[in-house]
């Protein structure tokens, strides 16, 4: 525990002197399990967040908000303090439109974990996407994958009927024949494959997705010690995964309702190292450029990501 306390103290010092601000009675940290967010799942199962905030007398609430757009809307409304798993594109779009948030760490890098899925009797190839119904969560990495896949065929979102659905709903709609393609990740991909479905493409070669951890700017500035407490819990979960890999996989498999074998196949697709690197910044900058080219973001709203969106402490986490 001394190690995690030291990490928390170091982060608090890096984030500034505002830790003396009045403490809230509750912190609100989103809980997002999909696509295969093992650190978050372990953190909840082991009670690490409650343990980290107990010395402050603070209760932790963990709303399950899976959509990146809904998470950033909740940050804008002051309804959540930390978005534990947020698509890089969602963070950029929100910040460019005035939402007061900062990226405080990377969560995962996983281009091979995102897919456009169809049924066994579905579309033969990507070139057949024109005019088809496609379901998936808008404002997410999967949204970006769809745009990139369409662009690779000289198509745009205007060439398809794009229906906003969360992952389980998109999977169900695909298997029920209500849509032609679903943008899916994690266990939902496995379930479609077991039902005879197949991938039209993964994100490899099309996108370099980086999911991040975002914090409400005022919360970060006023309570750096509480942000440090969050990272103490996050690092503890990563440490548990490293020392107890089979138990961590079993916990994740149970939460996602998949077999241990399926969980074991998923894990290598993810890099959960939280410290941000220049490569992560470059990937996020490429995402921003892509969104501008795809008319998802006006060029006039483009951000200097390192200066305006990413907290300096994101590069110094251990």
mmCIF file of C-alpha atoms in Angstrom:
data_model
loop_
_atom_site.group_PDB
_atom_site.id
_atom_site.type_symbol
_atom_site.label_atom_id
_atom_site.label_comp_id
_atom_site.label_asym_id
_atom_site.label_seq_id
_atom_site.Cartn_x
_atom_site.Cartn_y
_atom_site.Cartn_z
ATOM 1 C CA UNK A 1 0.000 0.000 0.000
ATOM 2 C CA UNK A 2 2.935 2.346 0.599
ATOM 3 C CA UNK A 3 3.783 2.142 -3.111
ATOM 4 C CA UNK A 4 0.307 3.266 -4.168
ATOM 5 C CA UNK A 5 0.250 6.018 -1.540
ATOM 6 C CA UNK A 6 3.570 7.261 -2.916
ATOM 7 C CA UNK A 7 2.180 7.238 -6.446
ATOM 8 C CA UNK A 8 -0.836 9.205 -5.274
ATOM 9 C CA UNK A 9 1.320 11.761 -3.482
ATOM 10 C CA UNK A 10 3.546 12.199 -6.529
ATOM 11 C CA UNK A 11 0.556 12.771 -8.796
ATOM 12 C CA UNK A 12 -0.962 15.241 -6.356
ATOM 13 C CA UNK A 13 2.269 17.245 -6.271
ATOM 14 C CA UNK A 14 2.463 17.265 -10.065
ATOM 15 C CA UNK A 15 -1.133 18.363 -10.438
ATOM 16 C CA UNK A 16 -0.747 21.407 -8.244
ATOM 17 C CA UNK A 17 -1.476 22.937 -4.833
ATOM 18 C CA UNK A 18 -5.262 22.998 -5.033
ATOM 19 C CA UNK A 19 -5.743 19.822 -2.974
ATOM 20 C CA UNK A 20 -6.935 21.851 -0.004
ATOM 21 C CA UNK A 21 -10.209 22.665 -1.738
ATOM 22 C CA UNK A 22 -13.343 21.490 0.056
ATOM 23 C CA UNK A 23 -13.855 17.813 -0.572
ATOM 24 C CA UNK A 24 -17.044 16.543 -2.198
ATOM 25 C CA UNK A 25 -19.102 13.925 -0.381
ATOM 26 C CA UNK A 26 -19.234 11.803 -3.524
ATOM 27 C CA UNK A 27 -17.066 11.245 -6.574
ATOM 28 C CA UNK A 28 -18.642 9.979 -9.770
ATOM 29 C CA UNK A 29 -16.478 7.751 -11.935
ATOM 30 C CA UNK A 30 -17.958 5.966 -14.930
ATOM 31 C CA UNK A 31 -17.837 2.185 -15.134
ATOM 32 C CA UNK A 32 -17.305 0.926 -18.690
ATOM 33 C CA UNK A 33 -16.668 -2.775 -19.296
ATOM 34 C CA UNK A 34 -16.716 -2.967 -23.099
ATOM 35 C CA UNK A 35 -14.934 -3.801 -25.196
ATOM 36 C CA UNK A 36 -12.686 -5.690 -22.718
ATOM 37 C CA UNK A 37 -11.723 -3.245 -19.999
ATOM 38 C CA UNK A 38 -10.083 -5.645 -17.566
ATOM 39 C CA UNK A 39 -8.549 -2.985 -15.240
ATOM 40 C CA UNK A 40 -11.971 -1.421 -14.623
ATOM 41 C CA UNK A 41 -13.606 -4.795 -14.069
ATOM 42 C CA UNK A 42 -10.911 -5.871 -11.597
ATOM 43 C CA UNK A 43 -11.038 -2.496 -9.851
ATOM 44 C CA UNK A 44 -14.751 -2.905 -9.141
ATOM 45 C CA UNK A 45 -14.619 -6.588 -8.191
ATOM 46 C CA UNK A 46 -11.786 -6.000 -5.720
ATOM 47 C CA UNK A 47 -13.252 -2.796 -4.287
ATOM 48 C CA UNK A 48 -10.110 -0.792 -5.010
ATOM 49 C CA UNK A 49 -11.932 2.483 -5.677
ATOM 50 C CA UNK A 50 -13.900 2.349 -2.439
ATOM 51 C CA UNK A 51 -10.667 1.510 -0.632
ATOM 52 C CA UNK A 52 -8.801 4.445 -2.238
ATOM 53 C CA UNK A 53 -11.450 7.037 -1.335
ATOM 54 C CA UNK A 54 -12.310 5.708 2.132
ATOM 55 C CA UNK A 55 -9.552 7.757 3.866
ATOM 56 C CA UNK A 56 -11.246 10.915 2.538
ATOM 57 C CA UNK A 57 -14.673 9.837 3.784
ATOM 58 C CA UNK A 58 -15.871 10.029 0.180
ATOM 59 C CA UNK A 59 -18.432 7.697 -1.407
ATOM 60 C CA UNK A 60 -17.791 6.465 -4.945
ATOM 61 C CA UNK A 61 -20.628 6.318 -7.455
ATOM 62 C CA UNK A 62 -20.002 4.410 -10.697
ATOM 63 C CA UNK A 63 -22.648 5.195 -13.325
ATOM 64 C CA UNK A 64 -22.530 2.811 -16.279
ATOM 65 C CA UNK A 65 -22.344 5.266 -19.167
ATOM 66 C CA UNK A 66 -20.824 3.485 -22.142
ATOM 67 C CA UNK A 67 -21.240 6.078 -24.899
ATOM 68 C CA UNK A 68 -18.352 8.497 -25.264
ATOM 69 C CA UNK A 69 -20.740 11.270 -26.280
ATOM 70 C CA UNK A 70 -22.905 10.673 -23.207
ATOM 71 C CA UNK A 71 -19.856 10.643 -20.941
ATOM 72 C CA UNK A 72 -18.649 13.989 -22.253
ATOM 73 C CA UNK A 73 -22.177 15.421 -21.967
ATOM 74 C CA UNK A 74 -22.217 14.305 -18.340
ATOM 75 C CA UNK A 75 -18.844 15.987 -17.767
ATOM 76 C CA UNK A 76 -20.195 19.184 -19.313
ATOM 77 C CA UNK A 77 -23.182 19.029 -16.969
ATOM 78 C CA UNK A 78 -20.964 18.385 -13.939
ATOM 79 C CA UNK A 79 -22.620 14.992 -13.450
ATOM 80 C CA UNK A 80 -19.414 12.932 -13.517
ATOM 81 C CA UNK A 81 -15.894 13.710 -12.371
ATOM 82 C CA UNK A 82 -13.829 11.066 -14.159
ATOM 83 C CA UNK A 83 -14.621 9.293 -17.425
ATOM 84 C CA UNK A 84 -12.711 6.085 -16.816
ATOM 85 C CA UNK A 85 -12.751 4.847 -20.432
ATOM 86 C CA UNK A 86 -13.262 7.454 -23.122
ATOM 87 C CA UNK A 87 -12.536 7.218 -26.826
ATOM 88 C CA UNK A 88 -9.837 9.637 -27.900
ATOM 89 C CA UNK A 89 -12.102 10.939 -30.638
ATOM 90 C CA UNK A 90 -14.869 11.617 -28.121
ATOM 91 C CA UNK A 91 -12.462 13.562 -25.906
ATOM 92 C CA UNK A 92 -11.214 15.655 -28.828
ATOM 93 C CA UNK A 93 -14.685 16.422 -30.173
ATOM 94 C CA UNK A 94 -15.954 17.394 -26.743
ATOM 95 C CA UNK A 95 -13.003 19.624 -25.885
ATOM 96 C CA UNK A 96 -13.134 21.263 -29.328
ATOM 97 C CA UNK A 97 -16.760 22.129 -28.607
ATOM 98 C CA UNK A 98 -16.016 23.676 -25.221
ATOM 99 C CA UNK A 99 -16.532 20.781 -22.802
ATOM 100 C CA UNK A 100 -14.199 21.378 -19.833
ATOM 101 C CA UNK A 101 -12.248 18.134 -19.699
ATOM 102 C CA UNK A 102 -8.629 16.991 -19.656
ATOM 103 C CA UNK A 103 -7.052 13.703 -20.661
ATOM 104 C CA UNK A 104 -5.213 12.490 -17.567
ATOM 105 C CA UNK A 105 -3.933 9.129 -18.851
ATOM 106 C CA UNK A 106 -4.166 6.559 -21.585
ATOM 107 C CA UNK A 107 -6.525 3.677 -20.904
ATOM 108 C CA UNK A 108 -5.815 1.248 -23.749
ATOM 109 C CA UNK A 109 -4.484 0.917 -27.268
ATOM 110 C CA UNK A 110 -6.242 -1.763 -29.308
ATOM 111 C CA UNK A 111 -6.619 -1.403 -33.104
ATOM 112 C CA UNK A 112 -7.160 -5.158 -33.513
ATOM 113 C CA UNK A 113 -10.098 -5.190 -31.103
ATOM 114 C CA UNK A 114 -12.605 -3.171 -33.173
ATOM 115 C CA UNK A 115 -14.608 -4.687 -36.035
ATOM 116 C CA UNK A 116 -17.282 -4.246 -38.652
ATOM 117 C CA UNK A 117 -19.270 -7.471 -38.325
ATOM 118 C CA UNK A 118 -21.853 -9.088 -40.569
ATOM 119 C CA UNK A 119 -23.830 -12.335 -40.499
ATOM 120 C CA UNK A 120 -22.757 -15.545 -42.202
ATOM 121 C CA UNK A 121 -25.108 -14.662 -45.081
ATOM 122 C CA UNK A 122 -24.224 -10.977 -44.934
ATOM 123 C CA UNK A 123 -22.218 -8.656 -47.137
ATOM 124 C CA UNK A 124 -19.390 -10.364 -49.032
ATOM 125 C CA UNK A 125 -17.002 -7.414 -48.794
ATOM 126 C CA UNK A 126 -16.521 -3.791 -47.705
ATOM 127 C CA UNK A 127 -17.300 -2.520 -51.199
ATOM 128 C CA UNK A 128 -20.911 -3.638 -50.657
ATOM 129 C CA UNK A 129 -21.576 -1.218 -47.787
ATOM 130 C CA UNK A 130 -23.321 1.392 -49.928
ATOM 131 C CA UNK A 131 -26.997 1.746 -49.063
ATOM 132 C CA UNK A 132 -26.842 -0.698 -46.156
ATOM 133 C CA UNK A 133 -28.090 -0.367 -42.558
ATOM 134 C CA UNK A 134 -25.233 -0.170 -40.062
ATOM 135 C CA UNK A 135 -25.689 -0.108 -36.285
ATOM 136 C CA UNK A 136 -23.259 0.968 -33.592
ATOM 137 C CA UNK A 137 -22.456 3.619 -30.990
ATOM 138 C CA UNK A 138 -21.982 7.054 -32.508
ATOM 139 C CA UNK A 139 -19.243 9.384 -31.268
ATOM 140 C CA UNK A 140 -16.892 6.510 -30.481
ATOM 141 C CA UNK A 141 -13.835 4.742 -31.854
ATOM 142 C CA UNK A 142 -16.226 2.405 -33.668
ATOM 143 C CA UNK A 143 -17.824 5.428 -35.344
ATOM 144 C CA UNK A 144 -14.366 6.418 -36.513
ATOM 145 C CA UNK A 145 -13.660 2.891 -37.776
ATOM 146 C CA UNK A 146 -16.847 2.958 -39.833
ATOM 147 C CA UNK A 147 -15.912 6.286 -41.399
ATOM 148 C CA UNK A 148 -12.407 5.002 -42.177
ATOM 149 C CA UNK A 149 -13.736 1.769 -43.665
ATOM 150 C CA UNK A 150 -16.187 3.700 -45.830
ATOM 151 C CA UNK A 151 -13.447 6.100 -46.930
ATOM 152 C CA UNK A 152 -11.307 3.130 -47.992
ATOM 153 C CA UNK A 153 -14.108 2.334 -50.471
ATOM 154 C CA UNK A 154 -14.539 5.984 -51.506
ATOM 155 C CA UNK A 155 -17.797 6.186 -49.528
ATOM 156 C CA UNK A 156 -19.033 8.391 -46.682
ATOM 157 C CA UNK A 157 -21.619 8.130 -43.911
ATOM 158 C CA UNK A 158 -24.089 9.729 -46.317
ATOM 159 C CA UNK A 159 -23.905 6.550 -48.388
ATOM 160 C CA UNK A 160 -25.272 4.317 -45.589
ATOM 161 C CA UNK A 161 -28.067 4.326 -43.020
ATOM 162 C CA UNK A 162 -26.174 4.684 -39.731
ATOM 163 C CA UNK A 163 -28.246 3.838 -36.641
ATOM 164 C CA UNK A 164 -27.021 4.784 -33.156
ATOM 165 C CA UNK A 165 -27.091 1.740 -30.829
ATOM 166 C CA UNK A 166 -25.004 0.529 -27.931
ATOM 167 C CA UNK A 167 -22.964 -2.638 -28.453
ATOM 168 C CA UNK A 168 -25.422 -5.275 -27.162
ATOM 169 C CA UNK A 169 -28.313 -3.689 -29.081
ATOM 170 C CA UNK A 170 -26.239 -3.477 -32.278
ATOM 171 C CA UNK A 171 -25.229 -7.125 -31.919
ATOM 172 C CA UNK A 172 -28.841 -8.188 -31.363
ATOM 173 C CA UNK A 173 -30.057 -6.138 -34.333
ATOM 174 C CA UNK A 174 -27.420 -7.706 -36.569
ATOM 175 C CA UNK A 175 -28.219 -11.276 -35.555
ATOM 176 C CA UNK A 176 -31.962 -10.597 -35.888
ATOM 177 C CA UNK A 177 -31.479 -9.404 -39.467
ATOM 178 C CA UNK A 178 -32.616 -5.873 -38.678
ATOM 179 C CA UNK A 179 -29.335 -4.334 -39.868
ATOM 180 C CA UNK A 180 -26.693 -5.470 -42.349
ATOM 181 C CA UNK A 181 -23.566 -4.578 -40.358
ATOM 182 C CA UNK A 182 -22.736 -3.786 -36.750
ATOM 183 C CA UNK A 183 -19.661 -2.010 -35.427
ATOM 184 C CA UNK A 184 -18.596 -4.156 -32.486
ATOM 185 C CA UNK A 185 -15.755 -4.908 -30.106
ATOM 186 C CA UNK A 186 -14.822 -7.297 -27.323
ATOM 187 C CA UNK A 187 -17.240 -10.000 -26.221
ATOM 188 C CA UNK A 188 -19.870 -8.822 -28.696
ATOM 189 C CA UNK A 189 -17.563 -9.816 -31.561
ATOM 190 C CA UNK A 190 -17.054 -13.253 -30.021
ATOM 191 C CA UNK A 191 -20.802 -13.760 -29.644
ATOM 192 C CA UNK A 192 -21.447 -12.845 -33.289
ATOM 193 C CA UNK A 193 -18.703 -15.219 -34.428
ATOM 194 C CA UNK A 194 -20.225 -18.030 -32.366
ATOM 195 C CA UNK A 195 -23.556 -17.332 -34.074
ATOM 196 C CA UNK A 196 -21.854 -17.815 -37.451
ATOM 197 C CA UNK A 197 -21.067 -14.171 -38.177
ATOM 198 C CA UNK A 198 -17.791 -12.856 -39.490
ATOM 199 C CA UNK A 199 -15.689 -9.731 -39.695
ATOM 200 C CA UNK A 200 -15.659 -7.498 -42.742
ATOM 201 C CA UNK A 201 -12.628 -5.685 -41.322
ATOM 202 C CA UNK A 202 -10.876 -4.855 -38.080
ATOM 203 C CA UNK A 203 -9.382 -1.502 -37.173
ATOM 204 C CA UNK A 204 -5.875 -2.656 -38.063
ATOM 205 C CA UNK A 205 -4.525 -0.508 -40.866
ATOM 206 C CA UNK A 206 -7.515 1.842 -40.709
ATOM 207 C CA UNK A 207 -7.317 3.450 -37.267
ATOM 208 C CA UNK A 208 -4.926 3.605 -34.323
ATOM 209 C CA UNK A 209 -7.409 3.954 -31.485
ATOM 210 C CA UNK A 210 -6.325 5.160 -28.075
ATOM 211 C CA UNK A 211 -8.926 5.138 -25.331
ATOM 212 C CA UNK A 212 -8.135 7.566 -22.538
ATOM 213 C CA UNK A 213 -9.087 8.516 -19.008
ATOM 214 C CA UNK A 214 -10.681 11.951 -18.855
ATOM 215 C CA UNK A 215 -11.375 14.219 -15.916
ATOM 216 C CA UNK A 216 -13.616 17.235 -15.503
ATOM 217 C CA UNK A 217 -11.218 20.179 -15.580
ATOM 218 C CA UNK A 218 -12.503 21.807 -12.393
ATOM 219 C CA UNK A 219 -12.301 18.496 -10.528
ATOM 220 C CA UNK A 220 -8.716 17.978 -11.705
ATOM 221 C CA UNK A 221 -7.683 21.488 -10.690
ATOM 222 C CA UNK A 222 -9.485 21.568 -7.337
ATOM 223 C CA UNK A 223 -8.869 17.980 -6.204
ATOM 224 C CA UNK A 224 -5.560 16.630 -7.539
ATOM 225 C CA UNK A 225 -5.315 14.396 -4.474
ATOM 226 C CA UNK A 226 -8.600 12.738 -5.411
ATOM 227 C CA UNK A 227 -7.382 12.186 -8.956
ATOM 228 C CA UNK A 228 -4.284 10.669 -7.373
ATOM 229 C CA UNK A 229 -6.525 8.383 -5.291
ATOM 230 C CA UNK A 230 -8.219 7.209 -8.478
ATOM 231 C CA UNK A 231 -4.871 6.341 -10.024
ATOM 232 C CA UNK A 232 -3.781 4.516 -6.891
ATOM 233 C CA UNK A 233 -6.780 2.221 -7.439
ATOM 234 C CA UNK A 234 -6.112 1.959 -11.172
ATOM 235 C CA UNK A 235 -2.469 1.002 -10.636
ATOM 236 C CA UNK A 236 -3.513 -1.510 -8.006
ATOM 237 C CA UNK A 237 -5.790 -3.188 -10.548
ATOM 238 C CA UNK A 238 -2.969 -3.306 -13.108
ATOM 239 C CA UNK A 239 -0.660 -4.762 -10.474
ATOM 240 C CA UNK A 240 -3.246 -7.422 -9.633
ATOM 241 C CA UNK A 241 -3.540 -8.317 -13.336
ATOM 242 C CA UNK A 242 0.228 -8.698 -13.613
ATOM 243 C CA UNK A 243 0.562 -10.869 -10.501
ATOM 244 C CA UNK A 244 -2.685 -12.863 -10.828
ATOM 245 C CA UNK A 245 -3.382 -13.104 -14.581
ATOM 246 C CA UNK A 246 -5.647 -16.154 -14.445
ATOM 247 C CA UNK A 247 -7.790 -14.770 -11.624
ATOM 248 C CA UNK A 248 -8.046 -11.426 -13.426
ATOM 249 C CA UNK A 249 -9.150 -13.197 -16.615
ATOM 250 C CA UNK A 250 -11.711 -15.224 -14.666
ATOM 251 C CA UNK A 251 -13.130 -12.033 -13.134
ATOM 252 C CA UNK A 252 -13.339 -10.351 -16.550
ATOM 253 C CA UNK A 253 -14.846 -13.425 -18.216
ATOM 254 C CA UNK A 254 -17.577 -13.648 -15.578
ATOM 255 C CA UNK A 255 -18.420 -9.941 -15.905
ATOM 256 C CA UNK A 256 -18.590 -10.147 -19.688
ATOM 257 C CA UNK A 257 -20.375 -13.511 -19.709
ATOM 258 C CA UNK A 258 -17.785 -15.203 -21.918
ATOM 259 C CA UNK A 259 -15.640 -18.266 -21.454
ATOM 260 C CA UNK A 260 -12.199 -18.128 -19.904
ATOM 261 C CA UNK A 261 -10.780 -19.220 -23.259
ATOM 262 C CA UNK A 262 -12.499 -16.329 -25.033
ATOM 263 C CA UNK A 263 -11.213 -13.912 -22.391
ATOM 264 C CA UNK A 264 -7.689 -15.267 -22.818
ATOM 265 C CA UNK A 265 -7.937 -14.653 -26.575
ATOM 266 C CA UNK A 266 -9.125 -11.067 -26.046
ATOM 267 C CA UNK A 267 -6.460 -9.874 -23.606
ATOM 268 C CA UNK A 268 -3.471 -9.780 -26.012
ATOM 269 C CA UNK A 269 -5.358 -7.293 -28.194
ATOM 270 C CA UNK A 270 -4.932 -4.574 -25.540
ATOM 271 C CA UNK A 271 -2.094 -2.489 -24.146
ATOM 272 C CA UNK A 272 -3.293 -1.051 -20.833
ATOM 273 C CA UNK A 273 -0.180 1.021 -20.026
ATOM 274 C CA UNK A 274 -1.599 4.290 -18.601
ATOM 275 C CA UNK A 275 1.324 6.658 -19.145
ATOM 276 C CA UNK A 276 0.881 8.792 -22.254
ATOM 277 C CA UNK A 277 3.641 8.868 -24.851
ATOM 278 C CA UNK A 278 4.485 11.029 -27.835
ATOM 279 C CA UNK A 279 3.222 8.155 -30.004
ATOM 280 C CA UNK A 280 -0.172 8.442 -28.293
ATOM 281 C CA UNK A 281 -0.218 12.179 -28.984
ATOM 282 C CA UNK A 282 0.640 11.495 -32.627
ATOM 283 C CA UNK A 283 -2.190 8.939 -32.863
ATOM 284 C CA UNK A 284 -4.669 11.372 -31.326
ATOM 285 C CA UNK A 285 -3.464 14.112 -33.678
ATOM 286 C CA UNK A 286 -4.005 11.745 -36.610
ATOM 287 C CA UNK A 287 -7.496 11.041 -35.282
ATOM 288 C CA UNK A 288 -8.183 14.760 -35.188
ATOM 289 C CA UNK A 289 -6.917 15.203 -38.749
ATOM 290 C CA UNK A 290 -9.094 12.336 -39.864
ATOM 291 C CA UNK A 291 -12.185 13.843 -38.222
ATOM 292 C CA UNK A 292 -11.512 17.134 -39.974
ATOM 293 C CA UNK A 293 -11.159 15.383 -43.339
ATOM 294 C CA UNK A 294 -14.363 13.420 -42.687
ATOM 295 C CA UNK A 295 -16.253 16.629 -41.780
ATOM 296 C CA UNK A 296 -16.766 15.384 -38.223
ATOM 297 C CA UNK A 297 -14.864 18.386 -36.833
ATOM 298 C CA UNK A 298 -14.494 21.886 -38.342
ATOM 299 C CA UNK A 299 -10.860 22.714 -39.011
ATOM 300 C CA UNK A 300 -11.275 26.003 -37.151
ATOM 301 C CA UNK A 301 -11.920 24.033 -33.942
ATOM 302 C CA UNK A 302 -8.781 21.891 -34.136
ATOM 303 C CA UNK A 303 -6.834 21.758 -30.871
ATOM 304 C CA UNK A 304 -3.188 21.785 -29.936
ATOM 305 C CA UNK A 305 -3.748 18.521 -28.086
ATOM 306 C CA UNK A 306 -0.652 18.525 -25.911
ATOM 307 C CA UNK A 307 -1.151 22.116 -24.838
ATOM 308 C CA UNK A 308 -4.950 22.256 -24.557
ATOM 309 C CA UNK A 309 -6.284 18.768 -23.885
ATOM 310 C CA UNK A 310 -3.701 16.466 -22.304
ATOM 311 C CA UNK A 311 -2.717 17.171 -18.685
ATOM 312 C CA UNK A 312 1.089 17.259 -18.177
ATOM 313 C CA UNK A 313 0.740 14.622 -15.449
ATOM 314 C CA UNK A 314 -0.466 12.115 -18.085
ATOM 315 C CA UNK A 315 3.160 11.772 -19.234
ATOM 316 C CA UNK A 316 4.601 11.146 -15.773
ATOM 317 C CA UNK A 317 2.398 8.377 -14.385
ATOM 318 C CA UNK A 318 4.340 5.330 -13.196
#
